[in-house]
Every structure is written in structure tokens, then in C-alpha cells.
Amino acid sequence: MRIVPPPGRIVGGEIRLEDENILEKDEDEMRKIRWKRISIIFQGAMNALNPVFRVGDQIKEAILLHENVSEREAENRVKRLFREVGLDPQRINDYPHELSGGMRQRVMIAMALACSPDIVIADEPTTALDTTIQAQILELLRELRAKLRNSTILITHDLSIIAETCDKIAIMYAGKIVELGDVVSVFTNPLHPYTKGLIEAIPSIEKSRSKVLFAIPGSPPNLFDPPSGCRFHPRCPRADEKCIKEEPMLIEATQGRYVACHYANEMRDLDALTLWNNWRNNL
């Protein structure tokens, strides 16, 4: 959406919306795209909502900007959106501080859907919510996606949310996509060592209680000075000189499955524990 303030900047590549590269759009053109074609559910609803304006007015502003409707029609649409996200329409006159965390997140979802966008970006939409409210928000997102038939990009650190909610998954490490594919195949047969480590680290009720949780050795890199070659190589059990010097490209390993690893085929059938234990034994 090109709303990251300096010093954040886009250094290369393209962001394509259908057949258009939105990096080539000027600010006036981007204003027509934001909220109308692409919208966002921000991570912290309390910080995303203006504390001195009523929540209904904040949603109504986006509708009036993009739609040729009267204020009365815009207000009626806001009330309808509140019903769809499970809020009492009378709450449109409340200020953000008068709502609970879950209610504010529902307001953000209503705002994101106000102009029926093609794409909704949900940035950690369940952060700081308790487990019950998290489940309600995720179920609401699923229902609205099925009803409105739009696409949702979910950004999260919680792999369990992805497994429950998404169709496709892109695993990122240090700002780079390292694996891409449908959720079922990535979770059942991860190809990249980082993905293997992430999935192995998920607690499971099926595993022995006495088993120590797996943790990927090392720490994430400093992105101001990222490692050369493959950014995961300082923590990878298979890394060699090639990994240090050459950045792996994201290539199609199997149909619909993409991975950025020089040795993905070699490690295809190795689970994370075997991979790291073999590495430790060879030290």
C-alpha cells in the first residue's frame, strides 16, 4: 500500500495488482487504490484508530472518499458492516477507548471491508487478544472471505493460525521468501531447513511430555548487515561454502512448491531433528 514512512523504502522489484505495477503509481493514483482495491487490518487496533473521532465516522470517511454516496447512505453502510462483524450498530457513535480489544479489532475489520476491496491484508490481526477472542476473529475472517469472495493476505508468526486459516503459505526468513506452497504440503513435507525447524518447534499434544521442545540454534541476523549468500546459512546444519557465497533462487522444486535452498532435494526426506543431529555428530 506504500504507506511505510522513511527510512523504510522499496529498493527493487514489483508489486503487481492484476496487470498493474503499483510502484509506478503516483500518490494521487495510490489514494484511489488504498481501501478501495487493497485494504489493511492493522496489528494494533487501538493505535490504528484515531482516538478523538467516533469509530463510525472513521469508517464513513473511507466510504465517502471512494464511493458516490450520501452521508446517510454511508452511515447505513457502516451500520450494516457492524452487524456483519458482530457489533451492535449503535456502537458507531463510540470512541475507540470505549470498546474492548476484540471490539476494536472488529471495527478495523469493518473498516477494511467498507469499500469491498479485492485484497485485504491482515497484519497479526489477533495480537494481544485472548484465545477465545482470537478464535472468534479468525472465524469472522473466514466467514467474510467466503461471503465476499476476496483474497486475504495474513501476516503472522503463529503457524497454528496459518494451518487453520490459510490455503497457501510463504515462509520468510530475514526478509526473504524461503519456501512457498499450499499449506497442507508445506506442513506435511517441508523442504527448507528453516521451515523444518519452525514446524518441529510447534508444541504438540501427540508428542511425549518429557520431550524437550526443539529450537533452531543461533539468533536471527541483523538486517542492517545481513549475511552473504543464503541468509540462513549461519544457523543451517547443511550450509557450506556455496551457501555462504551464493544466494539461492526461489525455484519450483515440485509442482506448486517453491524453495530457496541449494540442497532442498537432498534434505527432502529428512526431518528437522535428524538434520540437526547429523550436523552435531559431524562437528
Coordinates of C-alpha atoms in Angstrom, one line a residue:
M1 CA 0.0 0.0 0.0
R2 CA 3.1 2.2 0.1
I3 CA 2.4 3.6 3.5
V4 CA 5.7 2.8 5.2
P5 CA 7.3 6.1 6.3
P6 CA 11.0 6.9 5.9
P7 CA 13.6 5.4 6.5
G8 CA 11.6 2.5 5.1
R9 CA 11.8 2.3 1.3
I10 CA 11.3 -0.1 -1.6
V11 CA 14.7 -0.8 -3.2
G12 CA 13.6 -3.0 -6.1
G13 CA 11.1 -5.5 -7.7
E14 CA 7.5 -5.0 -8.5
I15 CA 4.2 -5.1 -6.7
R16 CA 1.6 -6.1 -9.2
L17 CA -2.2 -5.7 -8.7
E18 CA -3.7 -7.6 -11.6
D19 CA -1.7 -6.3 -14.6
E20 CA -0.6 -3.0 -12.9
N21 CA 2.7 -2.3 -11.1
I22 CA 1.6 -0.1 -8.3
L23 CA 5.2 1.1 -7.6
E24 CA 4.8 3.1 -10.8
K25 CA 1.7 4.9 -9.4
D26 CA 1.9 8.5 -8.1
E27 CA 0.3 9.4 -4.8
D28 CA -3.0 10.5 -6.3
E29 CA -3.4 7.2 -8.0
M30 CA -2.4 5.3 -4.8
R31 CA -5.2 7.1 -2.9
K32 CA -7.7 5.6 -5.3
I33 CA -6.3 2.1 -4.7
R34 CA -6.0 2.3 -0.9
W35 CA -9.1 1.0 0.9
K36 CA -10.9 0.7 -2.4
R37 CA -8.9 -2.1 -4.0
I38 CA -6.4 -3.0 -1.2
S39 CA -7.2 -2.5 2.5
I40 CA -5.4 -3.5 5.7
I41 CA -6.3 -4.7 9.2
F42 CA -3.5 -3.2 11.3
Q43 CA -1.8 -5.1 14.1
G44 CA -2.7 -2.7 16.9
A45 CA -6.3 -1.6 16.5
M46 CA -6.0 0.9 19.4
N47 CA -3.1 2.6 17.7
A48 CA -4.6 2.4 14.2
L49 CA -7.9 4.1 15.2
N50 CA -7.9 7.9 15.8
P51 CA -8.8 8.3 19.5
V52 CA -10.6 11.7 19.0
F53 CA -13.1 10.6 16.3
R54 CA -16.0 8.2 16.7
V55 CA -15.3 4.8 15.1
G56 CA -18.3 5.1 12.8
D57 CA -17.1 8.4 11.4
Q58 CA -13.7 6.9 10.7
I59 CA -15.2 4.2 8.5
K60 CA -17.6 6.6 6.9
E61 CA -14.7 8.8 5.8
A62 CA -13.3 6.0 3.7
I63 CA -16.7 5.3 2.1
L64 CA -17.3 8.9 1.2
L65 CA -13.9 9.2 -0.3
H66 CA -14.2 6.3 -2.7
E67 CA -18.0 5.9 -3.2
N68 CA -20.5 8.3 -4.8
V69 CA -23.0 8.1 -1.9
S70 CA -24.6 10.5 0.5
E71 CA -23.7 10.7 4.2
R72 CA -26.9 8.9 5.1
E73 CA -26.1 6.1 2.8
A74 CA -22.6 5.9 4.1
E75 CA -23.8 5.7 7.7
N76 CA -26.3 3.0 6.8
R77 CA -23.4 1.0 5.2
V78 CA -21.3 1.4 8.4
K79 CA -24.2 0.1 10.5
R80 CA -24.6 -2.9 8.1
L81 CA -20.8 -3.6 8.3
F82 CA -21.1 -3.5 12.1
R83 CA -23.8 -6.2 12.0
E84 CA -21.7 -8.3 9.7
V85 CA -18.7 -8.2 12.1
G86 CA -20.9 -8.9 15.1
L87 CA -21.1 -5.4 16.6
D88 CA -24.2 -3.5 17.7
P89 CA -24.8 -0.8 15.1
Q90 CA -25.4 1.7 17.9
R91 CA -21.7 1.5 18.7
I92 CA -20.8 3.5 15.7
N93 CA -21.0 6.6 17.9
D94 CA -18.4 5.2 20.4
Y95 CA -14.8 6.4 20.6
P96 CA -12.1 3.7 20.4
H97 CA -11.3 3.8 24.2
E98 CA -15.0 2.8 24.9
L99 CA -14.5 -0.5 23.1
S100 CA -12.8 -3.7 24.2
G101 CA -9.7 -5.0 22.3
G102 CA -11.8 -7.6 20.4
M103 CA -14.4 -5.0 19.5
R104 CA -11.8 -2.6 18.2
Q105 CA -10.4 -5.3 16.1
R106 CA -13.9 -5.9 14.7
V107 CA -14.1 -2.2 13.9
M108 CA -10.8 -2.5 12.0
I109 CA -12.2 -5.4 10.0
A110 CA -15.3 -3.4 9.2
M111 CA -13.1 -0.5 8.0
A112 CA -11.1 -2.9 5.8
L113 CA -14.2 -4.2 4.2
A114 CA -16.0 -0.9 3.8
C115 CA -15.3 -0.4 0.1
S116 CA -15.4 -4.1 -0.9
P117 CA -11.7 -4.4 -1.7
D118 CA -10.2 -7.2 -3.8
I119 CA -7.4 -7.8 -1.3
V120 CA -7.4 -7.5 2.5
I121 CA -4.0 -7.5 4.3
A122 CA -4.4 -8.8 7.9
D123 CA -1.2 -7.9 9.9
E124 CA -1.2 -10.0 13.0
P125 CA -4.9 -9.5 13.5
T126 CA -5.1 -11.5 16.8
T127 CA -2.2 -9.8 18.6
A128 CA -2.9 -9.0 22.3
L129 CA -6.3 -10.8 22.2
D130 CA -7.1 -13.7 24.5
T131 CA -7.5 -17.2 23.0
T132 CA -11.3 -17.1 22.9
I133 CA -11.4 -13.7 21.1
Q134 CA -8.6 -14.9 18.7
A135 CA -10.8 -17.8 17.6
Q136 CA -13.8 -15.5 17.1
I137 CA -11.8 -13.1 15.0
L138 CA -10.3 -15.9 12.8
E139 CA -13.7 -17.4 12.3
L140 CA -15.1 -14.0 11.3
L141 CA -12.3 -13.5 8.8
R142 CA -13.0 -16.9 7.3
E143 CA -16.8 -16.2 7.0
L144 CA -16.3 -12.8 5.5
R145 CA -13.8 -14.1 2.9
A146 CA -16.2 -16.8 1.8
K147 CA -19.1 -14.4 1.7
L148 CA -17.3 -11.5 -0.1
R149 CA -15.0 -13.7 -2.2
N150 CA -12.0 -11.5 -1.8
S151 CA -8.4 -12.5 -1.1
T152 CA -6.8 -12.2 2.3
I153 CA -3.0 -11.9 3.0
L154 CA -2.5 -13.0 6.6
I155 CA 0.8 -11.9 8.2
T156 CA 1.6 -13.8 11.4
H157 CA 4.3 -15.6 13.5
D158 CA 1.7 -18.2 14.6
L159 CA 1.9 -21.2 12.4
S160 CA -1.2 -22.7 14.0
I161 CA -3.3 -19.8 12.8
I162 CA -1.9 -20.3 9.3
A163 CA -2.7 -24.1 9.4
E164 CA -6.3 -23.3 10.4
T165 CA -7.0 -20.3 8.2
C166 CA -4.9 -20.2 5.0
D167 CA -4.8 -22.0 1.7
K168 CA -1.2 -21.1 0.7
I169 CA 1.8 -20.2 2.8
A170 CA 5.0 -18.2 2.2
I171 CA 7.7 -18.8 4.8
M172 CA 10.1 -15.8 5.2
Y173 CA 13.5 -15.6 6.9
A174 CA 15.4 -12.3 7.2
G175 CA 13.2 -10.6 4.7
K176 CA 13.4 -13.3 2.0
I177 CA 10.8 -15.9 1.0
V178 CA 12.5 -19.3 1.5
E179 CA 9.5 -21.6 0.8
L180 CA 6.1 -21.2 -0.9
G181 CA 3.3 -23.7 -1.4
D182 CA -0.1 -24.9 -0.3
V183 CA -0.5 -25.2 3.5
V184 CA -1.0 -29.0 3.6
S185 CA 2.1 -29.9 1.6
V186 CA 4.3 -27.4 3.3
F187 CA 3.3 -28.6 6.8
T188 CA 3.4 -32.3 6.0
N189 CA 6.6 -32.2 3.9
P190 CA 8.7 -29.0 4.4
L191 CA 11.6 -28.6 2.1
H192 CA 13.7 -25.8 3.5
P193 CA 15.7 -26.4 6.7
Y194 CA 14.2 -23.2 8.3
T195 CA 10.7 -24.4 7.6
K196 CA 11.6 -27.9 9.1
G197 CA 12.9 -26.2 12.2
L198 CA 9.8 -24.0 12.6
I199 CA 7.4 -26.9 12.3
E200 CA 9.4 -29.1 14.7
A201 CA 9.3 -26.3 17.3
I202 CA 5.5 -26.3 17.4
P203 CA 4.3 -27.9 20.7
S204 CA 2.1 -30.9 20.1
I205 CA -0.3 -32.9 22.4
E206 CA 0.7 -36.0 20.4
K207 CA 4.3 -35.8 21.5
S208 CA 5.7 -37.1 24.7
R209 CA 5.5 -34.6 27.6
S210 CA 9.1 -35.4 28.5
K211 CA 10.4 -34.4 25.1
V212 CA 12.3 -31.1 25.1
L213 CA 11.0 -28.6 22.6
F214 CA 13.2 -28.2 19.5
A215 CA 14.8 -24.8 19.0
I216 CA 16.7 -23.6 15.9
P217 CA 20.3 -22.9 17.1
G218 CA 21.6 -19.3 16.9
S219 CA 19.8 -16.0 16.5
P220 CA 18.2 -14.0 13.6
P221 CA 20.6 -11.8 11.7
N222 CA 21.0 -8.0 11.8
L223 CA 19.1 -6.9 8.7
F224 CA 21.3 -3.7 8.5
D225 CA 24.1 -6.1 7.7
P226 CA 22.6 -9.4 6.6
P227 CA 24.8 -12.5 6.0
S228 CA 26.1 -13.1 2.5
G229 CA 24.7 -15.8 0.2
C230 CA 21.8 -17.6 1.9
R231 CA 20.8 -15.5 4.9
F232 CA 20.0 -18.7 6.9
H233 CA 23.5 -20.2 6.4
P234 CA 24.9 -19.2 9.9
R235 CA 22.2 -21.3 11.5
C236 CA 21.8 -24.1 8.9
P237 CA 23.1 -27.6 9.5
R238 CA 23.8 -28.2 5.8
A239 CA 25.5 -24.9 4.9
D240 CA 28.8 -25.0 3.0
E241 CA 30.9 -22.6 1.0
K242 CA 28.3 -22.4 -1.7
C243 CA 25.6 -21.3 0.7
I244 CA 28.0 -18.6 2.1
K245 CA 28.8 -17.2 -1.3
E246 CA 25.7 -17.7 -3.5
E247 CA 22.2 -16.6 -2.7
P248 CA 19.8 -19.5 -3.6
M249 CA 17.0 -18.5 -6.0
L250 CA 13.4 -19.4 -5.3
I251 CA 12.8 -22.3 -7.7
E252 CA 9.9 -24.8 -8.3
A253 CA 11.0 -28.0 -6.6
T254 CA 7.8 -29.8 -7.2
Q255 CA 4.5 -28.8 -8.9
G256 CA 3.3 -25.7 -7.0
R257 CA 6.1 -25.9 -4.4
Y258 CA 8.9 -23.3 -4.4
V259 CA 12.0 -23.3 -2.2
A260 CA 15.2 -21.2 -2.0
C261 CA 17.8 -23.8 -0.9
H262 CA 20.8 -25.2 -2.8
Y263 CA 20.2 -28.6 -1.2
A264 CA 16.4 -28.9 -0.9
N265 CA 16.3 -32.2 -2.9
E266 CA 19.0 -33.7 -0.7
M267 CA 17.1 -32.9 2.5
R268 CA 13.6 -33.6 1.2
D269 CA 13.1 -36.7 3.4
L270 CA 15.0 -35.6 6.5
D271 CA 13.1 -34.3 9.5
A272 CA 14.5 -31.4 11.5
L273 CA 15.8 -33.4 14.4
T274 CA 17.6 -35.8 12.1
L275 CA 19.0 -32.9 10.2
W276 CA 20.4 -31.1 13.2
N277 CA 21.6 -34.3 15.0
N278 CA 23.6 -35.3 11.9
W279 CA 25.2 -31.9 11.9
R280 CA 26.1 -32.1 15.6
N281 CA 27.6 -35.6 15.2
N282 CA 29.8 -34.3 12.4
L283 CA 31.2 -31.4 14.3

